[in-house]
Amino acid sequence: MKKVILTLTALILAVCMNATEHTETFSGLNSTTAKDGVHKFDLGEWTFSGMSYGSSTLKFNTNGAYIISPKLDNITKLSFTYRSGGSNKKITVSYSVDGTNWTEIDNFTIPSSSSSFSTWTKNIGLSYKTGIQFRILAASSNCYIKVFTASDEDTGSGSNHDYSDDPDYKTEGVWIPTKAFPAAKKTIYISTAGNDETGDGSEEKPWYNIAKAYENAEPGTHIICRGGKYHINRYGTDGKLTVRMKKSGTADAPIVIRCYDGELPVFDFEQQLIDCNRDKSKVGDRGIALTGDYHIIYGIHITHAADNGIKLEGNHNRIERCKFSYNLDSGIQLGFGHDFSQAGFGSKNDGSHCAYNDIIDCDSHHNCDFDMNYGSDADGFACKMHNGKGNRFIRCRAWRNSDDAWDLYETDYDVTLAECWAWESGKAADHLWVKEYLDGSASFSGNGNGIKLGGNGSGGSSAGIHYAFNCIAFGCNKSGSVKGFDCNSHKGGHVLVGCLGFDNGYDFMFESGGSETNTFFYNNICIGRQEICVGTDDYNAIINAPSKNGWTSHLVKNFSRDDFQSLDETDALAPRSLDGSFPRKFGRLKSGCALIDAGIDMQDISAASVNSAYTALLADFPFLAQKVTGAARDLGPYEFIDYTATAISIPAATDGTPANGGAIYNMAGQRVTQGYKGIVIKNGRKYLSR
C-alpha cells in the first residue's frame, strides 16, 4: 500500500511539474482585420462578435459582444486582463463542450472606468473535460481584454483529493458481501472509459454515467461499475446532476449497483460544487436520491455532492461497503423532512415509508454542510426527521464529520446500530475544503457529537427505542460538553449493550430530560466522564465516579486504558478484512484485565426489549454474534480472543511451502493479500495464520 501511495504521489507531482499555460495576446490584429468571424492565433481559431482592435487591445464594441476561445483540454484555471471605458460594465464567463450550450463560470461588474488593466482569475476544476471552449461576453460596450490565459496546473482544489486511503481505486482482493447477490436477469456495465452516446452498456462498449445505466435498469438488473473516478456530468431534465433512482426492484429481483470485482468506482459530483460556487441556490443538490425500493448499492465511493451523498427515502434497500466523503451534508441520510406531508404520504407517518433499510460496512468521513454558519448539519450517517420502521446500521465507521457521526434527530420509529465506530466529529480544521468551492466568511458551528441517539434537544415528538450494540465513540471533545453517546432528550427509550466511550467531553450523556422507561445499560465501558440520570443499569464499568447518578449495579472500577490493545485512531482506520469486518486490534481487551468475564450474557438479560431485539438482529446478521469464551461475557464491544494461541501447528518449511511473498488464497479460492478469519492456503496447503 505504501508503495502505491508513493507512486501516486510521484504521479501527482509529475502532473504538477508538467502543467501547461495556454496564453493568447491576440497579436497581429489591427483595426481593419478585427472583424466579426473566425481568427487564427497561436492557440487556434477564435470567434469574434461585435469586436474591434486597437492599441494591442481587444475591444467589446457593442452590447452583447463576445469572444469564444479555441477548443482546449483539461483546464483547471482561467484568467484574463481587463479594463473598461465606463462604469458598471458586466462581464460573464462561460464554457461549452459542444459550442452551443453554455454553462456560466462567473460574472462580475467593472465598477468604474480605468486606463489600467486588472486581472480576473478563477480555479474552475475542469481537469477531466476535453474540447472545452470558453466565452467572454460583455453586456455593454467599451470593455477591453488584453491577455487570456488557460492552465492545467494543479490548483489544490477539491478535484485533487487523492483519497489516500484508496490511492489506486482498487480493492485489496475481492470483497465478500455479507449476503450473496441474487442472480442477474440483465447486466449493464459502466466504465470511466465508457461513452453514453456510442456505448451500448455491454462490457465491451460500456456507458459512462450511472444515470444513463439506471435509465435502462429494471427489476433484476445488475449495473457493474468498473474502477476509477467518474466525474458525474449528466444533467437530468430538471437541470440537476442528481442521480434519481425512482424505480423499484423486488425482494427476489432487486436492482443491484455494484463494483466490478477487485476495483473501486468513485462517483465524483464535483461539478455540483462548481455549480454551487456560481449559484448558491444549487446547494442542496444530492448525489443520489434513492426513493425506490429493493436496491443493493455495493462497493461505491460517493464524494463532492452538493448535499447528501445518498438521500434515502425508499424501503428494503441495502447499502453495503460504500464510502461517503467530502459531501456538503450527511454522507447518507434516511428520512424525509419536518413536515411528513411534504413527502406525499399524508400528515401521519405510519412507518411504512423509508423503512427496513440496511446500511452495512460503510464509511463516512469529512462531510460538511455550508450555510451562514457552516458545519451544523452534516453527519456521517443520519436517520432523522421522520424515518420508517426497521432501519439498521451494521459495522459502519464515521469520522471527522462536521456535525455528528450519527444523528437520529426527531425519529418516529426504532433505529438499530450494531458494532459501529464514531470519532473526531466537529473540528473546524477538518473542513476547510468547503471554502475551496464556496466563498464567504461564515463561522464554523458543528456540534461534534459521536452517536446522537434521537431527541431534538428538548424532547419534542422524537419516538422509538434506539439500540446500540457493541459500538464505540471516542475523541469527540470539541468542548467539555460534547458527547460520545447522547440521548439529546429523546423520549422513546434506549438500549446500550457492550458500548465503549473514551476521550469525549462526556462519554455517555443521558440526562433527566430523556426517557425514564425502556432505557437499559449492560456491559458498557466509560473511561472518561458520564452523566446518566435515567434507565436501568447492570454490569458496566467506569473509572471515575460520575457527578450525577451514573451506573451503580455490578460496577467494575479497577481498570485503565492500558487494558486495551489499542485505542489509537490509526488502528481504527486500519483496512477492513475482505469480509468487511473491522481490524482486530482497536478496542480489544488485553489478556488478564478486570473487564474480562465481568459482564452478563445476552440470554440472561431479563428485559424483553433487549433480548428480542438482539435475537432478531442475529437472525439477519449472524456474523455479529460473539461467542462467550470464558466464564461470562466480557465488558465492552468485543469478547477477548487470544490470537497468539493456535490449535494447529504450522509445518516446518519444506519444498511444498512458499517462499516469502508467495500467492495466498482464501477458502473460496480467491487470491487475497491476507488470511480470511485466520486461515490461509499457500501452495495448496492450509495454515492458521499467527
Tab-separated table of C-alpha atoms in Angstrom, residues 20-27 41-44 46 72 79 146-151:
chain	number	residue	atom	x	y	z
A	20	THR	CA	0.915	23.941	-19.166
A	21	GLU	CA	-0.202	27.530	-19.526
A	22	HIS	CA	-2.032	28.453	-22.714
A	23	THR	CA	-1.661	32.191	-23.302
A	24	GLU	CA	-3.141	34.367	-26.028
A	25	THR	CA	-2.205	38.018	-26.620
A	26	PHE	CA	-4.153	38.420	-29.893
A	27	SER	CA	-1.085	39.881	-31.596
A	41	PHE	CA	-3.883	32.851	-33.400
A	42	ASP	CA	-1.286	30.794	-31.546
A	43	LEU	CA	-3.886	28.771	-29.588
A	44	GLY	CA	-6.094	28.111	-32.581
A	46	TRP	CA	-11.143	32.288	-32.056
A	72	LEU	CA	-8.870	23.346	-25.005
A	79	SER	CA	-7.582	34.231	-16.186
A	146	LYS	CA	-5.688	42.170	-23.377
A	147	VAL	CA	-4.236	38.786	-22.281
A	148	PHE	CA	-6.090	35.470	-21.953
A	149	THR	CA	-4.542	32.512	-20.061
A	150	ALA	CA	-5.843	28.973	-19.506
A	151	SER	CA	-3.868	26.495	-17.377
